[in-house]
Amino acid sequence: MNELAFTKMHGLGNDFVVLDTRKTPVDFDAVSARAISDRRLGIGCDQILIIEAADSDAEIYMRILNADGSEAEACGNGTRCVAALMMAETGNANALIETRAGLLRAESVDDGNFAVDMGPVNLE
């Protein structure tokens, strides 16, 4: 694997490696995700959050890879972390982020804290 710029973020006990691939696309697979997530031999994280260009009205699309390489639909803590990056980049107090679960709205609620509307609970 070549050099890769990343941001390490933490949100309420979860830790993330965040990759912004909007300018430099990266072909990321399950093997790469497991290698980066490994806490002994890699960077170590719960999930890898990949920022991509959105195909919708959202500012970005967020791809979420678990430490085992599987892809998740959404993650509240991860979305809050990426929203913080987006708001710092745009200067806005809110962000619209597309995920496999749909569009997630995030907002800055006070100094350094962010909230995400994860939508209604689905118990199925």
XYZ file of N, CA and C in Angstrom:
372
model
N 0.847 -1.184 0.000
C 0.000 0.000 0.000
C 0.886 1.239 0.000
N 0.535 2.215 -0.811
C 1.278 3.463 -0.893
C 0.949 4.359 0.283
N 1.629 5.514 0.331
C 1.319 6.492 1.372
C -0.111 6.973 1.200
N -0.740 7.240 2.338
C -2.140 7.618 2.331
C -2.373 8.632 3.441
N -2.829 9.832 3.088
C -3.131 10.847 4.096
C -4.449 10.485 4.769
N -4.498 10.624 6.087
C -5.705 10.293 6.833
C -5.825 11.194 8.047
N -7.010 11.198 8.629
C -7.277 11.884 9.890
C -7.765 10.839 10.868
N -7.228 10.842 12.077
C -7.686 9.918 13.131
C -8.627 10.711 14.023
N -9.833 10.178 14.239
C -10.834 10.885 15.038
C -11.459 9.934 16.050
N -11.987 10.514 17.121
C -12.639 9.751 18.186
C -14.006 10.367 18.457
N -14.996 9.522 18.710
C -16.328 10.000 19.052
C -16.994 9.070 20.043
N -17.115 9.504 21.280
C -17.806 8.751 22.332
C -17.361 7.292 22.423
N -16.054 7.080 22.450
C -15.516 5.742 22.642
C -15.199 4.983 21.370
N -15.643 5.478 20.223
C -15.291 4.857 18.944
C -14.149 5.642 18.311
N -13.247 4.930 17.633
C -12.188 5.638 16.921
C -12.229 5.281 15.442
N -11.851 6.266 14.633
C -12.016 6.175 13.191
C -10.767 6.649 12.468
N -10.495 6.039 11.339
C -9.544 6.557 10.368
C -10.397 7.150 9.254
N -10.204 8.438 8.984
C -11.005 9.133 7.978
C -10.118 9.425 6.766
N -10.586 9.001 5.602
C -9.874 9.219 4.343
C -10.740 10.075 3.429
N -10.197 11.180 2.947
C -10.919 12.031 2.007
C -10.426 11.693 0.603
N -11.262 11.013 -0.159
C -10.858 10.563 -1.494
C -11.493 11.393 -2.612
N -12.002 12.570 -2.279
C -12.638 13.396 -3.309
C -11.630 13.878 -4.350
N -10.417 14.192 -3.940
C -9.404 14.682 -4.883
C -8.490 13.570 -5.374
N -8.246 12.599 -4.514
C -7.374 11.479 -4.865
C -8.124 10.183 -4.597
N -8.807 9.649 -5.604
C -9.559 8.405 -5.396
C -8.645 7.253 -4.979
N -9.156 6.422 -4.098
C -8.421 5.267 -3.600
C -9.318 4.043 -3.760
N -8.786 2.980 -4.333
C -9.519 1.725 -4.446
C -9.306 0.964 -3.146
N -10.316 0.943 -2.307
C -10.187 0.413 -0.956
C -11.009 -0.855 -0.827
N -10.377 -1.959 -0.421
C -11.083 -3.228 -0.295
C -11.021 -3.742 1.143
N -11.625 -4.901 1.375
C -11.698 -5.480 2.722
C -10.317 -5.802 3.278
N -9.398 -6.253 2.436
C -8.037 -6.575 2.896
C -7.344 -5.315 3.407
N -7.464 -4.213 2.664
C -6.878 -2.938 3.088
C -7.510 -2.457 4.388
N -8.825 -2.598 4.501
C -9.532 -2.169 5.714
C -9.037 -2.942 6.930
N -8.884 -4.243 6.796
C -8.397 -5.053 7.922
C -6.969 -4.668 8.298
N -6.122 -4.392 7.312
C -4.731 -4.020 7.586
C -4.645 -2.691 8.328
N -5.391 -1.700 7.889
C -5.363 -0.386 8.543
C -5.993 -0.452 9.924
N -7.048 -1.236 10.088
C -7.769 -1.316 11.363
C -7.021 -2.097 12.433
N -6.061 -2.916 12.048
C -5.314 -3.753 12.991
C -4.601 -2.881 14.024
N -4.896 -3.104 15.298
C -4.334 -2.268 16.365
C -2.877 -2.600 16.689
N -2.389 -3.748 16.268
C -0.984 -4.093 16.509
C -0.092 -3.703 15.332
N -0.570 -3.958 14.126
C 0.279 -3.783 12.952
C -0.145 -2.628 12.044
N -1.324 -2.076 12.265
C -1.819 -0.976 11.441
C -1.992 0.282 12.273
N -2.836 1.161 11.807
C -3.157 2.382 12.551
C -4.046 2.036 13.733
N -5.000 1.162 13.511
C -5.933 0.745 14.547
C -7.152 1.635 14.610
N -8.329 1.027 14.453
C -9.576 1.788 14.538
C -10.754 0.826 14.561
N -11.915 1.369 14.961
C -13.159 0.609 14.893
C -13.698 0.570 13.467
N -13.587 1.711 12.776
C -14.112 1.810 11.417
C -13.256 2.768 10.602
N -13.303 2.566 9.290
C -12.675 3.478 8.341
C -13.797 4.230 7.640
N -13.718 5.548 7.657
C -14.732 6.402 7.046
C -14.123 7.023 5.799
N -14.689 6.714 4.649
C -14.153 7.181 3.378
C -15.074 8.256 2.820
N -14.542 9.465 2.679
C -15.300 10.591 2.144
C -15.158 10.573 0.627
N -16.307 10.510 -0.056
C -16.338 10.490 -1.515
C -17.282 11.581 -2.008
N -17.205 11.895 -3.281
C -18.152 12.839 -3.871
C -19.547 12.219 -3.833
N -20.549 13.045 -3.574
C -21.933 12.565 -3.483
C -22.601 12.583 -4.851
N -23.539 11.659 -5.049
C -24.353 11.625 -6.266
C -25.714 12.278 -6.042
N -25.923 12.811 -4.841
C -27.219 13.390 -4.473
C -27.024 14.855 -4.095
N -27.991 15.409 -3.372
C -27.893 16.785 -2.896
C -26.970 16.913 -1.689
N -26.472 15.805 -1.191
C -25.583 15.831 -0.027
C -24.242 16.459 -0.399
N -23.539 16.936 0.634
C -22.209 17.500 0.408
C -21.209 16.408 0.042
N -21.361 15.251 0.678
C -20.443 14.136 0.449
C -21.186 12.815 0.593
N -20.552 11.762 0.115
C -20.987 10.398 0.395
C -19.965 9.814 1.359
N -20.434 9.174 2.432
C -19.534 8.571 3.409
C -19.665 7.056 3.337
N -18.597 6.409 2.933
C -18.530 4.948 2.914
C -17.930 4.501 4.239
N -18.501 3.470 4.846
C -18.093 3.031 6.183
C -17.644 1.580 6.113
N -16.379 1.351 6.451
C -15.843 -0.003 6.487
C -15.533 -0.385 7.927
N -16.068 -1.510 8.366
C -15.775 -2.024 9.701
C -14.361 -2.599 9.728
N -13.855 -2.837 10.932
C -12.500 -3.363 11.100
C -12.317 -4.721 10.432
N -13.405 -5.489 10.284
C -13.302 -6.802 9.631
C -13.407 -6.710 8.106
N -13.557 -5.494 7.587
C -13.634 -5.281 6.150
C -15.037 -5.202 5.591
N -16.047 -5.555 6.397
C -17.431 -5.465 5.922
C -17.863 -4.002 5.850
N -18.889 -3.740 5.052
C -19.365 -2.374 4.880
C -20.614 -2.140 5.717
N -20.626 -1.041 6.470
C -21.767 -0.679 7.312
C -22.656 0.315 6.571
N -23.925 0.371 6.986
C -24.856 1.316 6.370
C -24.720 2.715 6.950
N -24.525 2.806 8.267
C -24.414 4.105 8.923
C -23.725 3.932 10.264
N -23.243 5.033 10.801
C -22.638 5.065 12.131
C -22.813 6.478 12.669
N -23.551 6.611 13.754
C -23.816 7.934 14.314
C -22.561 8.661 14.751
N -21.698 7.992 15.518
C -20.476 8.647 15.989
C -19.548 8.986 14.827
N -19.441 8.092 13.862
C -18.615 8.372 12.693
C -19.168 9.523 11.872
N -20.482 9.580 11.739
C -21.105 10.671 10.995
C -20.852 12.000 11.683
N -20.910 12.014 13.016
C -20.620 13.260 13.741
C -19.185 13.717 13.498
N -18.245 12.773 13.469
C -16.844 13.126 13.218
C -16.660 13.706 11.818
N -17.220 13.042 10.820
C -17.095 13.531 9.450
C -17.836 14.856 9.289
N -18.972 15.007 9.954
C -19.704 16.277 9.904
C -18.849 17.410 10.456
N -18.107 17.151 11.519
C -17.218 18.175 12.081
C -16.185 18.609 11.042
N -15.627 17.658 10.306
C -14.673 18.002 9.244
C -15.339 18.824 8.148
N -16.542 18.414 7.741
C -17.252 19.122 6.676
C -17.592 20.551 7.092
N -18.048 20.715 8.330
C -18.412 22.049 8.806
C -17.187 22.945 8.926
N -16.058 22.373 9.324
C -14.818 23.151 9.380
C -14.392 23.568 7.970
N -14.603 22.696 7.009
C -14.227 22.976 5.619
C -15.119 24.037 4.991
N -16.425 23.963 5.245
C -17.378 24.860 4.582
C -17.716 26.105 5.391
N -17.498 26.055 6.706
C -17.899 27.161 7.568
C -19.375 27.139 7.911
N -20.093 26.111 7.479
C -21.522 25.980 7.775
C -21.738 25.364 9.152
N -22.925 25.560 9.713
C -23.281 24.978 11.012
C -24.045 23.673 10.848
N -24.158 23.195 9.603
C -24.835 21.921 9.363
C -24.224 21.247 8.140
N -24.526 19.957 8.007
C -24.009 19.193 6.869
C -25.015 18.112 6.513
N -25.095 17.796 5.241
C -25.939 16.715 4.752
C -25.008 15.658 4.168
N -25.050 14.463 4.774
C -24.116 13.398 4.426
C -24.899 12.191 3.928
N -24.525 11.709 2.756
C -25.168 10.528 2.188
C -24.420 9.277 2.640
N -25.171 8.244 3.046
C -24.611 6.948 3.429
C -25.439 5.854 2.764
N -25.050 4.610 2.956
C -25.859 3.491 2.443
C -27.247 3.494 3.071
N -27.378 4.069 4.264
C -28.666 4.129 4.956
C -29.521 5.299 4.480
N -28.971 6.167 3.659
C -29.702 7.336 3.189
C -29.008 8.623 3.592
N -29.758 9.722 3.532
C -29.217 11.035 3.866
C -29.299 11.270 5.367
N -28.188 11.706 5.956
C -28.129 12.014 7.384
C -27.821 13.492 7.557
N -28.649 14.155 8.360
C -28.458 15.585 8.629
C -27.707 15.756 9.943
N -26.670 16.571 9.897
C -25.866 16.841 11.088
C -25.844 18.339 11.339
N -25.708 18.691 12.611
C -25.626 20.106 12.958
C -24.698 20.300 14.144
N -24.111 21.490 14.191
C -23.304 21.885 15.336
C -24.267 22.366 16.414
N -24.207 21.757 17.607
C -25.160 22.115 18.659
C -24.560 23.043 19.703
N -23.271 22.997 19.898
C -22.566 23.959 20.734
C -21.079 23.766 20.511
N -20.268 24.399 21.300
C -18.821 24.416 21.098
C -18.224 23.009 21.029
N -17.938 22.552 19.818
C -17.277 21.270 19.636
C -18.179 20.055 19.702
N -19.486 20.245 19.792
C -20.420 19.118 19.836
C -21.314 19.135 18.603
N -21.615 17.932 18.125
C -22.386 17.791 16.898
C -23.467 16.745 17.099
N -24.604 16.946 16.447
C -25.723 16.002 16.526
C -26.062 15.527 15.119
N -26.533 14.278 15.027
C -26.934 13.703 13.744
C -28.328 13.122 13.887
N -29.197 13.441 12.941
C -30.525 12.830 12.883
C -30.377 11.519 12.128
N -30.454 10.399 12.853
C -30.277 9.075 12.258
C -31.582 8.528 11.680
N -32.661 9.295 11.790
C -33.940 8.844 11.264
C -34.665 7.959 12.257
N -35.827 7.461 11.866
C -36.609 6.624 12.778
C -35.940 5.271 13.016
N -36.240 4.692 14.158
C -35.703 3.379 14.517
C -36.389 2.308 13.678
N -35.608 1.377 13.161
C -36.136 0.246 12.408
C -35.696 -1.020 13.127
N -36.625 -1.743 13.722
C -36.299 -2.936 14.501
C -36.379 -4.218 13.684
N -36.531 -4.100 12.388
C -36.605 -5.296 11.533
C -35.249 -5.717 11.063
